[in-house]
mmCIF file of C-alpha atoms in Angstrom:
data_model
loop_
_atom_site.group_PDB
_atom_site.id
_atom_site.type_symbol
_atom_site.label_atom_id
_atom_site.label_comp_id
_atom_site.label_asym_id
_atom_site.label_seq_id
_atom_site.Cartn_x
_atom_site.Cartn_y
_atom_site.Cartn_z
ATOM 1 C CA MET K 1 87.861 71.425 145.743
ATOM 2 C CA ARG K 2 84.601 73.092 144.741
ATOM 3 C CA TYR K 3 83.590 75.500 141.971
ATOM 4 C CA SER K 4 80.173 77.022 141.257
ATOM 5 C CA PHE K 5 78.943 78.474 137.993
ATOM 6 C CA LYS K 6 75.332 79.697 137.585
ATOM 7 C CA GLN K 7 73.129 76.699 138.432
ATOM 8 C CA PHE K 8 76.003 74.220 138.496
ATOM 9 C CA GLU K 9 78.424 73.100 141.172
ATOM 10 C CA PHE K 10 81.554 71.058 140.419
ATOM 11 C CA ARG K 11 83.488 69.071 143.025
ATOM 12 C CA GLY K 12 86.720 67.140 143.047
ATOM 13 C CA ALA K 13 88.901 65.456 145.664
ATOM 14 C CA PHE K 14 91.996 63.234 146.000
ATOM 15 C CA ARG K 15 92.279 60.623 148.700
ATOM 16 C CA PHE K 16 95.158 58.430 149.887
ATOM 17 C CA SER K 17 94.618 55.183 151.760
ATOM 18 C CA SER K 18 96.387 51.938 152.625
ATOM 19 C CA LEU K 19 94.116 49.962 150.273
ATOM 20 C CA ASP K 20 94.552 52.221 147.262
ATOM 21 C CA ALA K 21 97.574 54.378 146.839
ATOM 22 C CA LEU K 22 95.419 57.063 145.243
ATOM 23 C CA SER K 23 91.707 57.509 144.594
ATOM 24 C CA LEU K 24 89.950 60.306 142.774
ATOM 25 C CA THR K 25 86.405 61.557 143.281
ATOM 26 C CA TYR K 26 84.740 64.209 141.159
ATOM 27 C CA GLY K 27 81.256 65.136 140.016
ATOM 28 C CA ALA K 28 78.752 67.832 139.166
ATOM 29 C CA THR K 29 75.415 69.021 140.555
ATOM 30 C CA ARG K 30 72.719 71.091 138.881
ATOM 31 C CA PHE K 31 70.204 73.120 140.925
ATOM 32 C CA SER K 32 66.733 74.042 139.670
ATOM 33 C CA ASN K 33 65.733 77.692 139.274
ATOM 34 C CA ASP K 34 63.560 77.600 142.390
ATOM 35 C CA LYS K 35 66.265 75.750 144.397
ATOM 36 C CA MET K 36 63.660 73.111 145.277
ATOM 37 C CA SER K 37 65.378 70.281 143.416
ATOM 38 C CA MET K 38 68.861 69.229 142.361
ATOM 39 C CA SER K 39 70.421 66.434 140.317
ATOM 40 C CA GLY K 40 73.980 65.292 139.776
ATOM 41 C CA PHE K 41 76.531 62.530 139.822
ATOM 42 C CA GLU K 42 79.712 61.646 141.652
ATOM 43 C CA LEU K 43 82.375 59.410 140.095
ATOM 44 C CA SER K 44 84.833 57.573 142.336
ATOM 45 C CA VAL K 45 87.928 56.134 140.656
ATOM 46 C CA SER K 46 90.594 53.941 142.214
ATOM 47 C CA SER K 47 92.952 51.234 141.055
ATOM 48 C CA SER K 48 90.411 48.564 142.064
ATOM 49 C CA SER K 49 87.106 50.014 140.813
ATOM 50 C CA VAL K 50 85.199 52.712 138.980
ATOM 51 C CA PHE K 51 82.015 53.637 140.806
ATOM 52 C CA ILE K 52 79.346 56.271 140.011
ATOM 53 C CA LEU K 53 76.579 57.616 142.254
ATOM 54 C CA PHE K 54 73.581 59.388 140.724
ATOM 55 C CA ARG K 55 71.743 61.814 143.008
ATOM 56 C CA TYR K 56 68.371 63.516 142.784
ATOM 57 C CA TYR K 57 66.780 65.669 145.493
ATOM 58 C CA ILE K 58 63.310 67.244 145.377
ATOM 59 C CA GLY K 59 62.086 69.020 148.472
ATOM 60 C CA LYS K 60 62.916 66.758 151.402
ATOM 61 C CA ARG K 61 63.010 63.617 149.293
ATOM 62 C CA LYS K 62 66.329 62.096 148.297
ATOM 63 C CA PHE K 63 67.000 59.476 145.611
ATOM 64 C CA LEU K 64 70.416 57.805 145.274
ATOM 65 C CA VAL K 65 71.357 55.286 142.579
ATOM 66 C CA PRO K 66 74.823 53.693 143.005
ATOM 67 C CA VAL K 67 76.309 51.924 139.968
ATOM 68 C CA THR K 68 79.577 49.969 139.831
ATOM 69 C CA ILE K 69 81.024 50.581 136.366
ATOM 70 C CA SER K 70 84.126 48.377 136.575
ATOM 71 C CA GLN K 71 86.072 46.242 139.048
ATOM 72 C CA SER K 72 89.376 47.555 137.694
ATOM 73 C CA PHE K 73 90.718 50.862 136.465
ATOM 74 C CA SER K 74 91.146 51.709 132.784
ATOM 75 C CA PHE K 75 91.214 55.023 130.923
ATOM 76 C CA PRO K 76 88.440 54.110 128.415
ATOM 77 C CA VAL K 77 86.117 53.211 131.292
ATOM 78 C CA LEU K 78 87.025 56.448 133.058
ATOM 79 C CA PHE K 79 86.446 58.471 129.884
ATOM 80 C CA TYR K 80 83.010 57.039 129.096
ATOM 81 C CA SER K 81 81.948 57.036 132.728
ATOM 82 C CA THR K 82 82.555 60.778 132.765
ATOM 83 C CA LEU K 83 81.180 61.493 129.310
ATOM 84 C CA PHE K 84 77.852 59.675 129.698
ATOM 85 C CA PRO K 85 76.433 61.594 132.717
ATOM 86 C CA VAL K 86 77.676 64.902 131.262
ATOM 87 C CA LEU K 87 75.939 64.277 127.924
ATOM 88 C CA ALA K 88 72.841 62.990 129.707
ATOM 89 C CA GLY K 89 72.729 66.149 131.826
ATOM 90 C CA VAL K 90 73.122 68.420 128.790
ATOM 91 C CA ALA K 91 70.413 66.510 126.893
ATOM 92 C CA TRP K 92 68.065 66.665 129.858
ATOM 93 C CA ASP K 93 68.632 70.357 130.412
ATOM 94 C CA SER K 94 68.267 71.376 126.764
ATOM 95 C CA VAL K 95 65.620 68.976 125.425
ATOM 96 C CA LEU K 96 64.233 66.236 127.645
ATOM 97 C CA SER K 97 63.248 68.394 130.623
ATOM 98 C CA ARG K 98 61.031 70.717 128.584
ATOM 99 C CA PRO K 99 57.933 68.464 128.529
ATOM 100 C CA PHE K 100 58.274 67.882 132.275
ATOM 101 C CA SER K 101 58.741 71.599 132.915
ATOM 102 C CA TRP K 102 55.689 72.373 130.778
ATOM 103 C CA ILE K 103 53.556 69.824 132.646
ATOM 104 C CA LYS K 104 54.809 71.137 135.985
ATOM 105 C CA SER K 105 53.993 74.732 135.021
ATOM 106 C CA LYS K 106 50.482 73.732 133.919
ATOM 107 C CA ILE K 107 49.867 71.873 137.162
ATOM 108 C CA GLU K 108 51.148 74.804 139.232
ATOM 109 C CA PHE K 109 49.089 77.245 137.134
ATOM 110 C CA GLY K 110 46.007 75.084 137.704
ATOM 111 C CA PHE K 111 46.609 75.011 141.453
ATOM 112 C CA GLU K 112 47.132 78.773 141.480
ATOM 113 C CA GLN K 113 43.900 79.328 139.554
ATOM 114 C CA GLU K 114 42.044 77.038 141.931
ATOM 115 C CA ARG K 115 43.430 78.877 144.972
ATOM 116 C CA SER K 116 42.593 82.229 143.397
ATOM 117 C CA ALA K 117 39.039 81.144 142.545
ATOM 118 C CA LYS K 118 38.536 79.765 146.061
ATOM 119 C CA LYS K 119 39.782 82.988 147.667
ATOM 120 C CA GLN K 120 37.599 85.083 145.366
ATOM 121 C CA ALA K 121 34.543 83.011 146.276
ATOM 122 C CA GLU K 122 35.332 83.358 149.993
ATOM 123 C CA ASP K 123 35.785 87.132 149.612
ATOM 124 C CA GLU K 124 32.485 87.439 147.740
ATOM 125 C CA GLN K 125 30.690 85.472 150.451
ATOM 126 C CA GLU K 126 32.187 87.700 153.132
ATOM 127 C CA VAL K 127 31.194 90.878 151.257
ATOM 128 C CA ASP K 128 27.663 89.544 150.723
ATOM 129 C CA LYS K 129 27.399 88.754 154.429
ATOM 130 C CA LYS K 130 28.441 92.304 155.337
ATOM 131 C CA ARG K 131 26.079 93.713 152.689
ATOM 132 C CA ARG K 132 23.073 91.960 154.242
ATOM 133 C CA ALA K 133 24.091 93.121 157.734
ATOM 134 C CA ALA K 134 24.449 96.731 156.506
ATOM 135 C CA GLU K 135 21.051 96.603 154.769
ATOM 136 C CA LYS K 136 19.359 95.414 157.978
ATOM 137 C CA GLU K 137 21.093 98.167 159.946
ATOM 138 C CA THR K 138 20.071 100.784 157.366
ATOM 139 C CA ASN K 139 16.418 99.680 157.503
ATOM 140 C CA LEU K 140 16.427 100.327 161.246
ATOM 141 C CA MET K 141 17.787 103.845 160.598
ATOM 142 C CA LYS K 142 15.119 104.955 158.125
ATOM 143 C CA SER K 143 12.512 106.256 160.550
ATOM 144 C CA GLN K 144 15.022 108.291 162.571
ATOM 145 C CA ALA K 145 16.720 109.559 159.395
ATOM 146 C CA ALA K 146 13.302 110.662 158.079
ATOM 147 C CA ARG K 147 12.662 112.674 161.283
ATOM 148 C CA ILE K 148 16.053 114.385 160.961
ATOM 149 C CA THR K 149 15.268 115.168 157.305
ATOM 150 C CA GLU K 150 11.961 116.828 158.251
ATOM 151 C CA GLN K 151 13.644 118.861 160.987
ATOM 152 C CA GLU K 152 16.353 120.068 158.589
ATOM 153 C CA LYS K 153 13.783 120.943 155.903
ATOM 154 C CA LYS K 154 11.798 123.080 158.333
ATOM 155 C CA LYS K 155 14.839 125.234 159.127
ATOM 156 C CA ASN K 156 16.190 125.141 155.554
ATOM 157 C CA GLY K 157 19.185 123.189 156.810
ATOM 158 C CA LEU K 158 21.255 120.248 155.566
ATOM 159 C CA VAL K 159 19.336 117.584 153.656
ATOM 160 C CA ILE K 160 21.122 114.701 151.974
ATOM 161 C CA GLN K 161 19.523 114.257 148.561
ATOM 162 C CA ARG K 162 21.662 111.436 147.210
ATOM 163 C CA ALA K 163 24.899 109.740 148.229
ATOM 164 C CA TRP K 164 26.994 106.838 146.933
ATOM 165 C CA TYR K 165 29.916 104.911 148.355
ATOM 166 C CA GLY K 166 32.277 102.542 146.535
ATOM 167 C CA GLN K 167 33.794 102.545 143.062
ATOM 168 C CA PHE K 168 32.246 104.831 140.446
ATOM 169 C CA ASP K 169 32.992 107.524 137.900
ATOM 170 C CA GLU K 170 32.781 110.754 139.902
ATOM 171 C CA ASN K 171 31.826 112.667 136.743
ATOM 172 C CA GLU K 172 28.559 110.735 136.554
ATOM 173 C CA ASP K 173 25.577 112.677 137.873
ATOM 174 C CA TYR K 174 23.973 109.435 138.996
ATOM 175 C CA PRO K 175 26.550 106.682 139.595
ATOM 176 C CA THR K 176 25.202 103.265 138.703
ATOM 177 C CA LEU K 177 24.348 101.139 141.697
ATOM 178 C CA SER K 178 26.277 97.870 141.443
ATOM 179 C CA SER K 179 28.111 95.245 143.476
ATOM 180 C CA VAL K 180 30.853 97.834 144.152
ATOM 181 C CA CYS K 181 28.697 100.961 144.601
ATOM 182 C CA TYR K 182 25.634 101.502 146.807
ATOM 183 C CA SER K 183 23.459 104.280 148.191
ATOM 184 C CA VAL K 184 24.288 105.757 151.607
ATOM 185 C CA ALA K 185 21.906 108.752 151.767
ATOM 186 C CA THR K 186 19.965 107.369 154.762
ATOM 187 C CA GLN K 187 23.140 106.535 156.686
ATOM 188 C CA LEU K 188 24.601 110.014 156.188
ATOM 189 C CA GLN K 189 21.366 111.857 157.004
ATOM 190 C CA LEU K 190 21.405 110.113 160.365
ATOM 191 C CA CYS K 191 24.863 111.629 161.002
ATOM 192 C CA VAL K 192 23.615 115.204 160.432
ATOM 193 C CA ASN K 193 23.607 117.249 163.636
ATOM 194 C CA GLN K 194 22.509 120.909 163.805
ATOM 195 C CA SER K 195 22.738 121.252 160.000
ATOM 196 C CA LYS K 196 26.272 119.894 159.907
ATOM 197 C CA LEU K 197 27.836 116.627 158.765
ATOM 198 C CA ILE K 198 31.300 115.940 160.160
ATOM 199 C CA LEU K 199 33.239 112.723 159.524
ATOM 200 C CA ASN K 200 36.812 112.593 160.756
ATOM 201 C CA GLN K 201 39.752 111.452 158.606
ATOM 202 C CA GLY K 202 42.044 108.466 158.983
ATOM 203 C CA GLN K 203 39.434 105.701 159.034
ATOM 204 C CA SER K 204 37.679 104.031 156.125
ATOM 205 C CA LYS K 205 34.054 105.078 155.802
ATOM 206 C CA SER K 206 33.154 101.413 155.483
ATOM 207 C CA HIS K 207 33.264 101.364 159.306
ATOM 208 C CA LEU K 208 30.395 103.857 159.624
ATOM 209 C CA ALA K 209 27.007 102.589 160.785
ATOM 210 C CA GLY K 210 25.083 101.088 157.865
ATOM 211 C CA PHE K 211 28.182 101.021 155.631
ATOM 212 C CA PHE K 212 30.234 98.071 154.418
ATOM 213 C CA ASP K 213 33.243 97.568 152.144
ATOM 214 C CA PRO K 214 31.924 96.491 148.695
ATOM 215 C CA CYS K 215 35.383 95.983 147.179
ATOM 216 C CA PRO K 216 38.096 95.144 149.753
ATOM 217 C CA GLY K 217 41.555 96.331 148.828
ATOM 218 C CA GLN K 218 40.267 98.657 146.099
ATOM 219 C CA VAL K 219 40.079 102.471 145.969
ATOM 220 C CA LYS K 220 36.710 103.772 147.156
ATOM 221 C CA LYS K 221 35.054 107.208 147.123
ATOM 222 C CA LEU K 222 32.082 108.932 148.678
ATOM 223 C CA LYS K 223 29.859 111.233 146.597
ATOM 224 C CA ILE K 224 27.243 113.426 148.280
ATOM 225 C CA VAL K 225 24.565 115.634 146.717
ATOM 226 C CA TYR K 226 22.818 117.760 149.369
ATOM 227 C CA LEU K 227 20.591 120.779 149.891
ATOM 228 C CA PHE K 228 21.563 123.652 152.183
ATOM 229 C CA LYS K 229 19.620 126.903 152.389
ATOM 230 C CA GLY K 230 17.584 125.630 149.470
ATOM 231 C CA GLU K 231 20.625 125.432 147.187
ATOM 232 C CA LEU K 232 22.059 122.256 145.649
ATOM 233 C CA HIS K 233 25.587 121.206 146.613
ATOM 234 C CA GLU K 234 27.835 118.351 145.485
ATOM 235 C CA ALA K 235 31.119 116.935 146.775
ATOM 236 C CA VAL K 236 33.322 113.874 146.265
ATOM 237 C CA PHE K 237 35.662 112.569 148.976
ATOM 238 C CA ALA K 238 38.366 109.920 149.073
ATOM 239 C CA ASP K 239 37.725 107.062 151.481
ATOM 240 C CA LEU K 240 40.063 108.345 154.213
ATOM 241 C CA ASP K 241 39.418 112.071 153.692
ATOM 242 C CA PRO K 242 37.517 114.073 156.323
ATOM 243 C CA VAL K 243 33.999 115.211 155.453
ATOM 244 C CA ARG K 244 32.773 118.702 156.426
ATOM 245 C CA LEU K 245 29.335 119.816 155.247
ATOM 246 C CA PRO K 246 28.111 122.330 154.292
ATOM 247 C CA LYS K 247 30.712 124.313 152.366
ATOM 248 C CA MET K 248 30.363 127.172 149.923
ATOM 249 C CA SER K 249 32.821 125.458 147.552
ATOM 250 C CA HIS K 250 30.372 122.583 147.138
ATOM 251 C CA ARG K 251 27.578 124.799 145.762
ATOM 252 C CA MET K 252 26.519 123.937 142.209
ATOM 253 C CA ASP K 253 26.051 126.763 139.723
#
Protein backbone atom coordinates (compact mmCIF):
# COMPACT_ATOMS: atom_id res chain seq x y z
CA MET A 1 0.00 0.00 0.00
CA ARG A 2 1.39 3.39 -0.98
CA TYR A 3 0.13 6.97 -0.66
CA SER A 4 1.81 10.20 -1.79
CA PHE A 5 1.12 13.70 -0.54
CA LYS A 6 3.19 16.70 -1.74
CA GLN A 7 6.82 15.84 -0.90
CA PHE A 8 5.93 12.82 1.21
CA GLU A 9 5.34 9.17 0.43
CA PHE A 10 3.80 6.73 2.92
CA ARG A 11 4.05 2.94 2.64
CA GLY A 12 2.57 0.03 4.51
CA ALA A 13 2.46 -3.75 4.08
CA PHE A 14 1.34 -6.93 5.87
CA ARG A 15 3.26 -10.16 5.58
CA PHE A 16 2.51 -13.72 6.68
CA SER A 17 5.23 -16.30 7.25
CA SER A 18 5.85 -19.59 9.03
CA LEU A 19 8.13 -17.89 11.58
CA ASP A 20 5.75 -15.08 12.47
CA ALA A 21 2.05 -15.41 12.02
CA LEU A 22 1.85 -11.75 11.06
CA SER A 23 4.37 -8.96 10.51
CA LEU A 24 3.73 -5.33 9.72
CA THR A 25 5.98 -2.92 7.83
CA TYR A 26 5.27 0.77 7.38
CA GLY A 27 7.21 3.98 6.94
CA ALA A 28 7.48 7.40 5.34
CA THR A 29 9.82 9.11 2.88
CA ARG A 30 10.36 12.80 2.26
CA PHE A 31 11.76 14.08 -1.06
CA SER A 32 13.67 17.36 -1.42
CA ASN A 33 12.33 20.13 -3.65
CA ASP A 34 14.91 19.42 -6.35
CA LYS A 35 14.32 15.63 -6.11
CA MET A 36 18.08 15.18 -5.61
CA SER A 37 17.80 13.82 -2.08
CA MET A 38 15.35 11.89 0.08
CA SER A 39 15.14 10.76 3.70
CA GLY A 40 12.81 8.42 5.55
CA PHE A 41 12.34 5.44 7.79
CA GLU A 42 10.79 2.00 7.63
CA LEU A 43 9.52 0.22 10.75
CA SER A 44 9.18 -3.56 10.76
CA VAL A 45 7.09 -5.09 13.55
CA SER A 46 6.60 -8.76 14.33
CA SER A 47 5.94 -10.86 17.39
CA SER A 48 9.69 -11.44 17.83
CA SER A 49 11.17 -7.98 17.17
CA VAL A 50 10.71 -4.31 16.43
CA PHE A 51 13.19 -3.09 13.84
CA ILE A 52 13.63 0.35 12.21
CA LEU A 53 15.66 1.29 9.13
CA PHE A 54 16.65 4.91 8.53
CA ARG A 55 17.35 5.86 4.91
CA TYR A 56 19.02 8.86 3.31
CA TYR A 57 19.79 9.26 -0.39
CA ILE A 58 21.63 12.19 -2.01
CA GLY A 59 22.42 11.94 -5.69
CA LYS A 60 23.78 8.44 -6.26
CA ARG A 61 24.90 8.01 -2.67
CA LYS A 62 22.86 5.89 -0.29
CA PHE A 63 23.08 5.75 3.51
CA LEU A 64 21.21 3.09 5.52
CA VAL A 65 21.16 2.86 9.32
CA PRO A 66 19.42 -0.26 10.72
CA VAL A 67 18.43 -0.19 14.40
CA THR A 68 16.89 -3.05 16.41
CA ILE A 69 14.51 -1.42 18.89
CA SER A 70 13.33 -4.52 20.76
CA GLN A 71 13.62 -8.31 20.68
CA SER A 72 9.93 -8.69 21.51
CA PHE A 73 6.71 -6.94 20.59
CA SER A 74 4.95 -4.46 22.87
CA PHE A 75 2.57 -1.58 22.15
CA PRO A 76 4.61 1.08 24.04
CA VAL A 77 7.70 0.17 22.01
CA LEU A 78 5.65 0.29 18.81
CA PHE A 79 4.16 3.66 19.76
CA TYR A 80 7.46 5.36 20.57
CA SER A 81 9.25 3.74 17.66
CA THR A 82 6.71 5.37 15.37
CA LEU A 83 6.50 8.67 17.20
CA PHE A 84 10.24 9.39 17.40
CA PRO A 85 11.08 9.37 13.65
CA VAL A 86 7.89 11.32 12.87
CA LEU A 87 8.74 14.05 15.40
CA ALA A 88 12.36 14.05 14.27
CA GLY A 89 11.25 14.50 10.66
CA VAL A 90 8.89 17.36 11.54
CA ALA A 91 11.60 19.07 13.63
CA TRP A 92 14.14 18.69 10.85
CA ASP A 93 11.79 19.99 8.20
CA SER A 94 10.56 23.00 10.19
CA VAL A 95 13.64 24.07 12.18
CA LEU A 96 16.83 22.03 12.00
CA SER A 97 17.19 21.92 8.21
CA ARG A 98 17.13 25.71 7.79
CA PRO A 99 20.81 26.32 8.65
CA PHE A 100 21.84 23.51 6.30
CA SER A 101 19.58 24.83 3.55
CA TRP A 102 21.00 28.33 4.03
CA ILE A 103 24.59 27.05 3.84
CA LYS A 104 23.74 24.97 0.77
CA SER A 105 22.14 27.96 -0.97
CA LYS A 106 25.19 30.13 -0.22
CA ILE A 107 27.55 27.50 -1.57
CA GLU A 108 25.45 27.05 -4.72
CA PHE A 109 25.18 30.84 -5.13
CA GLY A 110 28.96 31.11 -4.80
CA PHE A 111 29.50 28.41 -7.42
CA GLU A 112 27.01 30.11 -9.73
CA GLN A 113 28.76 33.46 -9.31
CA GLU A 114 32.12 31.84 -9.99
CA ARG A 115 30.79 30.15 -13.14
CA SER A 116 29.19 33.40 -14.28
CA ALA A 117 32.38 35.40 -13.67
CA LYS A 118 34.45 32.79 -15.51
CA LYS A 119 32.10 32.80 -18.50
CA GLN A 120 32.07 36.60 -18.57
CA ALA A 121 35.87 36.70 -18.54
CA GLU A 122 36.02 34.14 -21.37
CA ASP A 123 33.47 36.13 -23.40
CA GLU A 124 35.43 39.36 -22.87
CA GLN A 125 38.64 37.67 -23.99
CA GLU A 126 36.92 36.35 -27.10
CA VAL A 127 35.46 39.78 -27.94
CA ASP A 128 38.85 41.44 -27.40
CA LYS A 129 40.46 38.88 -29.70
CA LYS A 130 37.91 39.62 -32.43
CA ARG A 131 38.30 43.37 -31.84
CA ARG A 132 42.06 43.21 -32.48
CA ALA A 133 41.52 41.10 -35.61
CA ALA A 134 38.92 43.58 -36.93
CA GLU A 135 41.22 46.54 -36.24
CA LYS A 136 44.05 44.91 -38.21
CA GLU A 137 41.67 44.17 -41.08
CA THR A 138 40.36 47.75 -41.04
CA ASN A 139 43.89 49.18 -41.17
CA LEU A 140 44.50 47.22 -44.37
CA MET A 141 41.31 48.71 -45.85
CA LYS A 142 42.16 52.37 -45.26
CA SER A 143 44.13 53.08 -48.42
CA GLN A 144 41.55 51.47 -50.71
CA ALA A 145 38.67 53.13 -48.82
CA ALA A 146 40.42 56.50 -49.24
CA ARG A 147 40.65 55.98 -53.03
CA ILE A 148 36.94 55.13 -53.20
CA THR A 149 36.17 58.26 -51.14
CA GLU A 150 38.11 60.47 -53.57
CA GLN A 151 36.37 58.90 -56.56
CA GLU A 152 32.93 59.46 -55.00
CA LYS A 153 33.78 63.07 -54.08
CA LYS A 154 34.80 63.86 -57.65
CA LYS A 155 31.41 62.77 -59.00
CA ASN A 156 29.46 64.14 -56.01
CA GLY A 157 28.50 60.59 -55.10
CA LEU A 158 28.17 58.58 -51.88
CA VAL A 159 30.66 59.44 -49.15
CA ILE A 160 30.41 57.90 -45.70
CA GLN A 161 31.03 60.69 -43.20
CA ARG A 162 30.55 58.78 -39.96
CA ALA A 163 29.19 55.37 -38.99
CA TRP A 164 28.81 53.41 -35.75
CA TYR A 165 27.94 49.81 -34.99
CA GLY A 166 26.91 48.30 -31.65
CA GLN A 167 24.80 49.56 -28.76
CA PHE A 168 24.07 53.29 -28.59
CA ASP A 169 21.33 55.87 -28.26
CA GLU A 170 20.23 56.49 -31.85
CA ASN A 171 19.10 60.01 -30.92
CA GLU A 172 22.70 60.98 -30.21
CA ASP A 173 24.33 62.93 -33.03
CA TYR A 174 27.69 61.43 -32.12
CA PRO A 175 27.33 58.10 -30.29
CA THR A 176 30.06 57.60 -27.71
CA LEU A 177 32.69 55.11 -28.76
CA SER A 178 32.91 52.41 -26.09
CA SER A 179 33.45 48.69 -25.56
CA VAL A 180 30.02 48.07 -27.16
CA CYS A 181 30.11 50.72 -29.92
CA TYR A 182 32.81 51.42 -32.53
CA SER A 183 33.35 53.31 -35.77
CA VAL A 184 32.76 51.52 -39.08
CA ALA A 185 33.03 54.40 -41.59
CA THR A 186 36.11 52.93 -43.33
CA GLN A 187 34.57 49.47 -43.58
CA LEU A 188 31.35 50.79 -45.14
CA GLN A 189 33.10 53.14 -47.57
CA LEU A 190 34.92 50.12 -48.95
CA CYS A 191 31.51 48.54 -49.69
CA VAL A 192 30.37 51.52 -51.80
CA ASN A 193 30.08 50.65 -55.49
CA GLN A 194 28.96 53.14 -58.17
CA SER A 195 27.60 55.53 -55.51
CA LYS A 196 25.53 52.82 -53.87
CA LEU A 197 25.81 50.87 -50.62
CA ILE A 198 23.81 47.64 -50.52
CA LEU A 199 23.89 45.19 -47.60
CA ASN A 200 21.46 42.29 -47.71
CA GLN A 201 19.21 41.31 -44.80
CA GLY A 202 19.15 38.15 -42.71
CA GLN A 203 22.76 38.15 -41.51
CA SER A 204 24.31 40.07 -38.64
CA LYS A 205 26.51 42.92 -39.79
CA SER A 206 29.17 41.68 -37.40
CA HIS A 207 30.11 39.23 -40.19
CA LEU A 208 31.08 42.03 -42.60
CA ALA A 209 34.77 42.59 -43.33
CA GLY A 210 36.36 44.70 -40.59
CA PHE A 211 33.36 44.25 -38.27
CA PHE A 212 33.06 42.23 -35.07
CA ASP A 213 30.36 41.62 -32.45
CA PRO A 214 31.10 43.94 -29.46
CA CYS A 215 28.25 42.60 -27.32
CA PRO A 216 27.25 39.00 -28.15
CA GLY A 217 23.61 38.20 -27.52
CA GLN A 218 22.63 41.87 -27.23
CA VAL A 219 20.63 44.10 -29.61
CA LYS A 220 22.88 46.01 -32.00
CA LYS A 221 22.28 48.83 -34.50
CA LEU A 222 24.08 50.51 -37.36
CA LYS A 223 24.02 54.31 -37.73
CA ILE A 224 25.31 55.96 -40.90
CA VAL A 225 25.80 59.65 -41.69
CA TYR A 226 26.69 60.16 -45.37
CA LEU A 227 26.92 62.75 -48.13
CA PHE A 228 25.16 62.31 -51.47
CA LYS A 229 24.94 65.04 -54.09
CA GLY A 230 26.50 67.34 -51.52
CA GLU A 231 23.61 66.88 -49.08
CA LEU A 232 23.83 65.30 -45.62
CA HIS A 233 21.88 62.10 -44.96
CA GLU A 234 21.39 59.97 -41.85
CA ALA A 235 19.91 56.52 -41.24
CA VAL A 236 19.73 53.92 -38.46
CA PHE A 237 19.31 50.20 -39.17
CA ALA A 238 18.67 47.16 -37.01
CA ASP A 239 21.39 44.52 -37.11
CA LEU A 240 19.54 42.17 -39.49
CA ASP A 241 17.85 44.86 -41.60
CA PRO A 242 18.93 45.41 -45.22
CA VAL A 243 20.85 48.59 -46.01
CA ARG A 244 20.14 50.56 -49.21
CA LEU A 245 21.94 53.88 -49.73
CA PRO A 246 21.26 56.52 -50.88
CA LYS A 247 17.60 57.26 -50.18
CA MET A 248 15.66 60.50 -50.26
CA SER A 249 14.05 59.62 -46.91
CA HIS A 250 17.47 59.75 -45.26
CA ARG A 251 18.09 63.40 -46.22
CA MET A 252 18.48 65.74 -43.24
CA ASP A 253 16.63 69.05 -43.29
